[in-house]
Amino acid sequence: MARARFSKSFTQQPPIPEDAIEAAVAVMRSGRLHRYNTAPGVPGETMELERDFALWQGQPFCLAVASGGQAMQIALRAAGVKMGDLVLTNGFTLAPVPGAIAVVGGKPVLVEITDDLVIDLDDLAAKARQTGARFLLLSHMRGHLCDMERLMQIATELDITVLEDCAHTMGARWNRKLSGSFGLAGCFSTQTYKHLNSGEGGLLTSQDAEFMARATILSGSYMLFDRHGAGPATEVYDDIRLDTPNTSARMDNLRAALLRPQLRRIDQSIAAWNERYDLVAAKLAAHPAIRLPTRPEAEAYVGSSIQFRLPGITAENAQTLVARLSGAGVEVKWFGAPHPIGFTSDHHSWRYVAAQNLPQTDRILAGLFDMRLPLSFTLPDCALLADLIVDAVAALQTRATS
Ligand SMILES: *Cc1c(COP(=O)(O)O)cnc(C)c1O
């Protein structure tokens, strides 16, 4: 029986909620878009967002910035990464992660991943020992959390400062503790494809007052650091304010106004993503050739995208699968392609990073597929998507054995 073609767009996000639109329009009517351009006694939307997010994330300090990439760059600098410093990071992540390390003058040391798509903790410890690297920009890539307790134990033993890239894990937890609250800092993105949508935007959280004071000056605070919603006390800035460069990467009131009402609804969004994820995962897992990353008991994930592996698939079959699915309206990305397409760049295409040998990661990426699950898809949409994927995988196998 031929199935219906899937006809919805994989890049269509739900609309911005009406109350967020109204808040943004009010900012425009006021003319006060710059975060420090606030009427006397009236906290701006950016300040309020910092307060709201700090509270939600359970951290004392939060800084709103221009993008997730800027949150990471600022975090690396504020943590003390200097020209030539080695920074450990996942061998499988998105380009802004090694990019952030490179632009602050750091040298990425790429760590292998496991079949569950998380950083390989044995390789991490080995590479930290071999290289002496003292920083880790840990990417919770595609929403997968490693054993965070073991990771923090390794970091403590080897004196590694941990910065977390939470672009795909806003709201995810390991043993009830939110991602982004394990290391020195959590870096979040609010660009359109992440868990909150302001077009562009980023958030940085920490418990460390001096780190956050440096981050705030770096973000471009023009000495107006007293106008922050969840920043350190002004005396923390005494020396830091003159010792730290301004890199101008602020968030503005318009974006903050779009984000605050979305943050109030994020738990509903997470539940909606997980319903979709669990439905697709259950259908894919029923096919013997398809492997899903295991999701440990300790991990409370946010299923805003789904990954599956077809171990041992040939490049030709992978291309055929992607092309057939595309013909059926299903946008599945393959991370094993020799050239990056859209967001699928891998470490071989980061030419500004010294080439590194990652045989385990390469083997995994050769059979790794990825699909977004935007909330504009209904549960029946997701069921159809999963059925179309299973059909296409089954068709490959039939062809291979006939
Ligand atoms: C999107 C993303 C970022 C950075 O976010 P931007 O806001 O686009 O700069 C960082 N890490 C990962 C894994 C991402 O997917």
Short mmCIF file of C-alpha atoms and ligand atoms in Angstrom, two decimals:
data_model
loop_
_atom_site.label_atom_id
_atom_site.label_comp_id
_atom_site.label_asym_id
_atom_site.label_seq_id
_atom_site.Cartn_x
_atom_site.Cartn_y
_atom_site.Cartn_z
CA MET A 1 0.00 0.00 0.00
CA ALA A 2 1.47 3.33 -1.02
CA ARG A 3 1.43 5.90 1.76
CA ALA A 4 0.51 9.54 1.40
CA ARG A 5 3.37 11.93 0.69
CA PHE A 6 4.30 14.16 3.63
CA SER A 7 3.51 17.72 2.69
CA LYS A 8 4.31 19.92 5.70
CA SER A 9 7.39 22.10 5.97
CA PHE A 10 10.22 21.02 8.28
CA THR A 11 11.23 24.63 8.80
CA GLN A 12 7.78 25.92 9.79
CA GLN A 13 7.71 26.93 13.45
CA PRO A 14 4.52 27.64 15.37
CA PRO A 15 3.56 31.34 15.29
CA ILE A 16 4.79 33.68 18.00
CA PRO A 17 2.06 33.75 20.72
CA GLU A 18 -0.25 36.77 20.56
CA ASP A 19 0.79 38.09 23.98
CA ALA A 20 4.43 38.02 22.86
CA ILE A 21 3.50 39.92 19.68
CA GLU A 22 1.66 42.49 21.79
CA ALA A 23 4.66 42.87 24.11
CA ALA A 24 6.96 43.34 21.12
CA VAL A 25 4.61 45.92 19.58
CA ALA A 26 4.57 47.79 22.89
CA VAL A 27 8.38 47.94 22.83
CA MET A 28 8.26 49.29 19.27
CA ARG A 29 5.66 51.90 20.25
CA SER A 30 7.91 53.01 23.10
CA GLY A 31 10.87 53.46 20.77
CA ARG A 32 13.10 52.03 23.54
CA LEU A 33 14.61 49.04 21.79
CA HIS A 34 18.17 49.11 23.13
CA ARG A 35 18.42 47.16 26.37
CA TYR A 36 19.79 50.12 28.34
CA ASN A 37 17.30 52.57 26.87
CA THR A 38 14.71 52.29 29.59
CA ALA A 39 12.43 54.90 31.15
CA PRO A 40 13.39 55.85 34.72
CA GLY A 41 12.16 53.27 37.18
CA VAL A 42 10.82 50.98 34.44
CA PRO A 43 12.76 47.74 34.03
CA GLY A 44 13.26 46.89 30.37
CA GLU A 45 12.16 43.61 28.81
CA THR A 46 15.79 42.40 28.61
CA MET A 47 16.30 42.91 32.35
CA GLU A 48 13.03 41.12 33.05
CA LEU A 49 13.98 38.24 30.77
CA GLU A 50 17.27 37.81 32.63
CA ARG A 51 15.35 37.68 35.88
CA ASP A 52 12.77 35.22 34.52
CA PHE A 53 15.35 32.90 32.97
CA ALA A 54 17.65 32.90 36.03
CA LEU A 55 14.67 31.92 38.15
CA TRP A 56 13.54 29.21 35.74
CA GLN A 57 17.06 27.84 35.33
CA GLY A 58 17.65 27.96 39.11
CA GLN A 59 20.83 30.03 38.77
CA PRO A 60 21.63 33.33 40.48
CA PHE A 61 22.99 35.00 37.33
CA CYS A 62 21.77 35.30 33.76
CA LEU A 63 23.00 37.47 30.89
CA ALA A 64 21.00 37.93 27.68
CA VAL A 65 23.14 38.18 24.52
CA ALA A 66 22.87 38.33 20.74
CA SER A 67 23.18 34.60 19.93
CA GLY A 68 24.07 31.19 21.29
CA GLY A 69 27.42 31.48 19.52
CA GLN A 70 28.09 34.75 21.36
CA ALA A 71 27.08 33.16 24.67
CA MET A 72 29.78 30.50 24.08
CA GLN A 73 32.45 32.96 22.95
CA ILE A 74 31.79 35.21 25.92
CA ALA A 75 31.76 32.22 28.29
CA LEU A 76 35.12 30.98 26.97
CA ARG A 77 36.71 34.43 27.36
CA ALA A 78 35.14 35.04 30.78
CA ALA A 79 36.35 31.61 31.93
CA GLY A 80 39.89 32.69 31.08
CA VAL A 81 40.61 30.98 27.74
CA LYS A 82 43.62 32.76 26.22
CA MET A 83 45.32 32.62 22.82
CA GLY A 84 46.69 29.13 22.23
CA ASP A 85 44.84 27.44 25.12
CA LEU A 86 43.57 23.94 24.41
CA VAL A 87 39.81 23.49 24.71
CA LEU A 88 38.28 20.02 24.70
CA THR A 89 34.98 19.63 22.86
CA ASN A 90 32.79 16.97 21.25
CA GLY A 91 33.98 15.60 17.90
CA PHE A 92 30.33 15.68 16.82
CA THR A 93 28.63 19.03 17.29
CA LEU A 94 27.47 22.00 15.26
CA ALA A 95 29.90 24.40 13.62
CA PRO A 96 29.39 27.34 16.07
CA VAL A 97 30.98 25.27 18.84
CA PRO A 98 34.47 24.76 17.35
CA GLY A 99 33.94 28.19 15.79
CA ALA A 100 33.55 29.83 19.21
CA ILE A 101 36.75 28.16 20.45
CA ALA A 102 38.69 29.21 17.35
CA VAL A 103 37.63 32.87 17.37
CA VAL A 104 38.71 33.38 20.97
CA GLY A 105 42.14 31.98 20.02
CA GLY A 106 41.64 28.56 21.59
CA LYS A 107 42.68 25.29 19.99
CA PRO A 108 39.92 22.67 19.86
CA VAL A 109 40.85 19.18 21.04
CA LEU A 110 38.14 16.95 19.60
CA VAL A 111 36.83 14.11 21.74
CA GLU A 112 35.18 10.97 20.37
CA ILE A 113 31.46 10.34 20.79
CA THR A 114 29.69 7.11 21.70
CA ASP A 115 26.94 5.22 19.86
CA ASP A 116 24.53 7.19 22.06
CA LEU A 117 25.88 10.41 20.49
CA VAL A 118 27.33 11.81 23.71
CA ILE A 119 30.95 12.64 24.50
CA ASP A 120 33.05 9.52 25.21
CA LEU A 121 34.11 10.04 28.82
CA ASP A 122 37.06 7.63 28.59
CA ASP A 123 38.43 9.47 25.56
CA LEU A 124 37.77 12.77 27.34
CA ALA A 125 39.82 11.75 30.37
CA ALA A 126 42.58 10.30 28.17
CA LYS A 127 42.83 13.42 26.00
CA ALA A 128 42.73 15.74 28.99
CA ARG A 129 45.65 13.80 30.49
CA GLN A 130 47.60 13.60 27.21
CA THR A 131 47.20 17.23 26.21
CA GLY A 132 46.90 18.97 29.57
CA ALA A 133 43.78 20.84 28.34
CA ARG A 134 42.01 22.59 31.23
CA PHE A 135 38.79 23.70 29.52
CA LEU A 136 35.87 21.74 28.14
CA LEU A 137 33.14 23.25 25.99
CA LEU A 138 30.70 20.36 26.37
CA SER A 139 28.06 20.22 23.65
CA HIS A 140 24.83 18.46 24.58
CA MET A 141 24.54 17.89 20.85
CA ARG A 142 21.07 17.07 19.50
CA GLY A 143 19.75 17.02 23.04
CA HIS A 144 21.72 14.03 24.37
CA LEU A 145 23.17 14.26 27.89
CA CYS A 146 26.18 12.18 28.93
CA ASP A 147 26.50 10.83 32.48
CA MET A 148 26.85 14.28 34.02
CA GLU A 149 27.91 13.04 37.44
CA ARG A 150 30.78 11.05 35.99
CA LEU A 151 31.72 13.93 33.72
CA MET A 152 31.88 16.37 36.65
CA GLN A 153 33.93 13.88 38.62
CA ILE A 154 36.47 13.67 35.77
CA ALA A 155 36.47 17.46 35.51
CA THR A 156 37.16 17.85 39.23
CA GLU A 157 39.93 15.24 39.20
CA LEU A 158 41.67 16.74 36.18
CA ASP A 159 40.97 20.39 37.07
CA ILE A 160 38.90 21.06 33.95
CA THR A 161 36.58 24.08 33.73
CA VAL A 162 33.30 22.95 32.14
CA LEU A 163 31.14 25.21 29.95
CA GLU A 164 27.91 23.69 28.69
CA ASP A 165 26.46 24.26 25.22
CA CYS A 166 22.73 23.83 25.87
CA ALA A 167 21.46 24.93 22.45
CA HIS A 168 19.50 21.65 22.21
CA THR A 169 18.88 20.99 25.91
CA MET A 170 17.07 24.02 27.30
CA GLY A 171 14.79 22.29 29.83
CA ALA A 172 16.55 18.90 29.77
CA ARG A 173 17.73 17.35 33.04
CA TRP A 174 20.15 14.74 34.35
CA ASN A 175 18.90 13.24 37.62
CA ARG A 176 16.49 16.18 37.96
CA LYS A 177 19.23 18.79 37.60
CA LEU A 178 18.86 21.11 34.61
CA SER A 179 21.46 21.00 31.86
CA GLY A 180 23.53 24.15 32.06
CA SER A 181 23.73 24.08 35.84
CA PHE A 182 26.54 21.51 36.17
CA GLY A 183 29.51 23.48 34.84
CA LEU A 184 30.76 27.03 35.36
CA ALA A 185 28.25 28.25 32.76
CA GLY A 186 25.29 27.23 30.63
CA CYS A 187 25.06 28.67 27.09
CA PHE A 188 21.63 28.77 25.43
CA SER A 189 20.38 29.86 22.02
CA THR A 190 17.00 31.42 21.26
CA GLN A 191 17.31 31.40 17.49
CA THR A 192 14.39 30.12 15.48
CA TYR A 193 15.28 26.41 15.48
CA LYS A 194 15.84 26.07 19.24
CA HIS A 195 13.43 25.79 22.18
CA LEU A 196 12.49 29.48 22.31
CA ASN A 197 12.23 31.61 19.17
CA SER A 198 13.34 35.23 18.93
CA GLY A 199 14.92 34.93 15.49
CA GLU A 200 18.37 35.34 17.02
CA GLY A 201 19.39 35.47 20.66
CA GLY A 202 21.31 33.79 23.45
CA LEU A 203 21.35 33.39 27.23
CA LEU A 204 24.26 32.69 29.55
CA THR A 205 23.82 31.49 33.14
CA SER A 206 26.25 30.90 36.00
CA GLN A 207 26.60 30.80 39.77
CA ASP A 208 29.97 32.56 39.66
CA ALA A 209 29.75 36.32 40.29
CA GLU A 210 33.17 37.27 38.88
CA PHE A 211 32.69 35.12 35.79
CA MET A 212 29.34 36.81 35.20
CA ALA A 213 30.76 40.30 35.76
CA ARG A 214 33.43 39.63 33.11
CA ALA A 215 30.78 38.18 30.79
CA THR A 216 28.57 41.23 31.26
CA ILE A 217 31.36 43.68 30.39
CA LEU A 218 32.34 41.49 27.42
CA SER A 219 28.73 41.54 26.17
CA GLY A 220 28.98 45.32 25.80
CA SER A 221 27.50 46.86 28.92
CA TYR A 222 29.00 50.38 28.52
CA MET A 223 29.42 50.47 32.31
CA LEU A 224 25.63 50.18 32.68
CA PHE A 225 25.96 46.86 34.47
CA ASP A 226 23.65 48.06 37.21
CA ARG A 227 20.80 47.75 34.68
CA HIS A 228 20.84 43.96 34.60
CA GLY A 229 18.05 41.74 35.79
CA ALA A 230 20.13 38.93 37.29
CA GLY A 231 23.69 40.22 37.48
CA PRO A 232 26.27 40.33 40.27
CA ALA A 233 26.47 43.18 42.81
CA THR A 234 28.13 46.36 41.50
CA GLU A 235 31.20 45.97 43.74
CA VAL A 236 32.10 42.74 41.91
CA TYR A 237 32.84 44.98 38.90
CA ASP A 238 35.41 47.16 40.71
CA ASP A 239 38.47 45.94 38.77
CA ILE A 240 36.77 43.79 36.17
CA ARG A 241 35.06 46.76 34.47
CA LEU A 242 38.37 48.31 33.40
CA ASP A 243 40.21 45.05 32.72
CA THR A 244 37.67 43.53 30.34
CA PRO A 245 37.09 44.42 26.67
CA ASN A 246 33.65 45.23 25.23
CA THR A 247 32.69 42.92 22.36
CA SER A 248 29.15 44.31 21.82
CA ALA A 249 26.88 41.28 21.68
CA ARG A 250 23.80 42.46 23.56
CA MET A 251 20.21 41.33 23.32
CA ASP A 252 17.59 44.02 22.68
CA ASN A 253 14.21 44.66 24.29
CA LEU A 254 12.27 43.58 21.21
CA ARG A 255 13.66 40.04 21.29
CA ALA A 256 13.36 39.81 25.03
CA ALA A 257 9.68 40.80 24.73
CA LEU A 258 9.16 37.92 22.27
CA LEU A 259 10.86 35.46 24.60
CA ARG A 260 9.26 36.10 27.99
CA PRO A 261 5.75 34.79 27.15
CA GLN A 262 7.34 31.78 25.38
CA LEU A 263 9.39 30.96 28.48
CA ARG A 264 6.19 30.93 30.53
CA ARG A 265 4.90 28.15 28.24
CA ILE A 266 8.10 26.17 27.80
CA ASP A 267 6.96 23.21 29.91
CA GLN A 268 3.99 22.72 27.57
CA SER A 269 6.33 22.91 24.56
CA ILE A 270 8.62 20.29 26.11
CA ALA A 271 5.69 17.94 26.74
CA ALA A 272 4.50 18.43 23.15
CA TRP A 273 7.97 17.70 21.73
CA ASN A 274 8.33 14.57 23.83
CA GLU A 275 4.94 13.23 22.74
CA ARG A 276 6.11 13.59 19.14
CA TYR A 277 9.56 12.19 19.82
CA ASP A 278 8.30 9.17 21.75
CA LEU A 279 5.78 8.32 19.05
CA VAL A 280 8.38 8.45 16.24
CA ALA A 281 11.00 6.67 18.38
CA ALA A 282 8.66 3.77 19.19
CA LYS A 283 7.80 3.24 15.53
CA LEU A 284 11.44 3.43 14.37
CA ALA A 285 12.66 1.17 17.18
CA ALA A 286 10.33 -1.59 15.95
CA HIS A 287 12.47 -2.03 12.82
CA PRO A 288 15.43 -4.35 13.50
CA ALA A 289 17.94 -2.38 11.38
CA ILE A 290 17.22 0.97 13.00
CA ARG A 291 19.12 1.88 16.18
CA LEU A 292 18.04 4.71 18.42
CA PRO A 293 20.36 6.24 20.99
CA THR A 294 19.49 4.81 24.41
CA ARG A 295 17.96 7.37 26.71
CA PRO A 296 19.08 6.59 30.25
CA GLU A 297 16.66 6.67 33.17
CA ALA A 298 18.53 9.68 34.58
CA GLU A 299 17.98 11.73 31.43
CA ALA A 300 14.86 13.90 31.03
CA TYR A 301 15.21 14.98 27.42
CA VAL A 302 13.53 17.47 25.14
CA GLY A 303 12.78 15.65 21.88
CA SER A 304 12.89 18.60 19.49
CA SER A 305 14.72 16.45 16.93
CA ILE A 306 15.29 12.73 16.50
CA GLN A 307 18.41 10.79 15.54
CA PHE A 308 18.66 7.22 14.33
CA ARG A 309 21.51 5.02 13.14
CA LEU A 310 21.77 2.41 10.43
CA PRO A 311 25.12 0.89 11.41
CA GLY A 312 27.16 -0.34 8.48
CA ILE A 313 25.02 1.35 5.81
CA THR A 314 26.99 2.13 2.65
CA ALA A 315 27.35 5.73 1.48
CA GLU A 316 25.38 4.84 -1.64
CA ASN A 317 22.49 3.41 0.36
CA ALA A 318 22.53 6.38 2.72
CA GLN A 319 22.25 8.74 -0.23
CA THR A 320 19.47 6.65 -1.73
CA LEU A 321 17.59 6.69 1.56
CA VAL A 322 17.84 10.46 1.95
CA ALA A 323 16.81 11.01 -1.68
CA ARG A 324 13.81 8.65 -1.44
CA LEU A 325 12.64 10.22 1.78
CA SER A 326 13.04 13.65 0.26
CA GLY A 327 10.88 12.44 -2.63
CA ALA A 328 8.25 11.46 -0.06
CA GLY A 329 8.45 14.92 1.53
CA VAL A 330 10.52 13.78 4.53
CA GLU A 331 13.56 15.90 5.34
CA VAL A 332 16.07 13.53 6.88
CA LYS A 333 19.70 14.68 7.11
CA TRP A 334 22.65 12.34 6.92
CA PHE A 335 25.74 13.24 8.96
CA GLY A 336 28.01 10.93 6.93
CA ALA A 337 27.94 12.97 3.71
CA PRO A 338 31.37 13.97 2.40
CA HIS A 339 30.34 17.64 2.15
CA PRO A 340 28.27 19.60 4.66
CA ILE A 341 24.67 20.22 3.65
CA GLY A 342 22.85 22.77 5.81
CA PHE A 343 23.74 22.12 9.45
CA THR A 344 25.37 18.71 8.91
CA SER A 345 28.99 19.90 8.86
CA ASP A 346 31.36 17.49 10.60
CA HIS A 347 34.91 17.83 11.91
CA HIS A 348 36.42 17.17 8.46
CA SER A 349 34.91 20.42 7.23
CA TRP A 350 36.26 22.57 10.10
CA ARG A 351 39.48 23.43 8.29
CA TYR A 352 40.38 26.15 10.80
CA VAL A 353 40.83 23.36 13.38
CA ALA A 354 43.95 21.17 13.25
CA ALA A 355 42.94 17.86 11.61
CA GLN A 356 42.30 15.13 14.20
CA ASN A 357 41.82 11.42 14.00
CA LEU A 358 38.37 10.36 15.26
CA PRO A 359 37.75 6.87 13.87
CA GLN A 360 34.94 6.05 16.30
CA THR A 361 33.07 9.30 15.60
CA ASP A 362 33.54 8.87 11.84
CA ARG A 363 32.12 5.34 12.00
CA ILE A 364 29.07 6.58 13.92
CA LEU A 365 28.46 9.59 11.67
CA ALA A 366 28.63 7.36 8.56
CA GLY A 367 25.36 5.75 9.69
CA LEU A 368 23.72 8.68 11.47
CA PHE A 369 20.46 10.31 10.37
CA ASP A 370 18.62 13.24 11.85
CA MET A 371 15.15 14.73 11.58
CA ARG A 372 13.67 17.87 13.11
CA LEU A 373 10.33 17.62 14.90
CA PRO A 374 8.84 21.12 14.75
CA LEU A 375 5.79 21.69 16.94
CA SER A 376 3.80 22.61 13.85
CA PHE A 377 3.61 18.83 13.19
CA THR A 378 0.64 16.98 14.71
CA LEU A 379 0.86 13.49 16.20
CA PRO A 380 -0.69 11.94 13.04
CA ASP A 381 1.93 13.85 11.01
CA CYS A 382 4.64 12.28 13.16
CA ALA A 383 3.15 8.80 12.76
CA LEU A 384 3.17 9.22 8.98
CA LEU A 385 6.79 10.43 9.05
CA ALA A 386 7.89 7.42 11.07
CA ASP A 387 6.03 5.02 8.76
CA LEU A 388 7.61 6.61 5.70
CA ILE A 389 11.09 6.22 7.24
CA VAL A 390 10.49 2.58 8.15
CA ASP A 391 9.19 1.89 4.62
CA ALA A 392 12.24 3.51 3.05
CA VAL A 393 14.65 1.56 5.28
CA ALA A 394 12.80 -1.67 4.52
CA ALA A 395 12.96 -0.94 0.79
CA LEU A 396 16.75 -0.55 1.01
CA GLN A 397 17.11 -3.90 2.69
CA THR A 398 14.87 -5.63 0.17
CA ARG A 399 17.00 -4.20 -2.59
CA ALA A 400 20.22 -5.24 -0.89
CA THR A 401 19.14 -8.84 -0.46
CA SER A 402 17.44 -9.33 -3.81
C1 LIG B 1 22.41 26.50 17.23
C2 LIG B 1 23.53 25.96 18.00
C3 LIG B 1 24.43 26.78 18.67
C4 LIG B 1 24.51 28.27 18.56
O1 LIG B 1 23.38 28.97 18.43
P1 LIG B 1 23.26 30.31 17.55
O2 LIG B 1 22.26 31.07 18.33
O3 LIG B 1 22.86 29.90 16.19
O4 LIG B 1 24.60 31.00 17.57
C5 LIG B 1 25.37 26.17 19.48
N1 LIG B 1 25.46 24.86 19.58
C6 LIG B 1 24.66 24.02 18.93
C7 LIG B 1 24.81 22.56 19.12
C8 LIG B 1 23.66 24.55 18.11
O5 LIG B 1 22.87 23.72 17.43
#
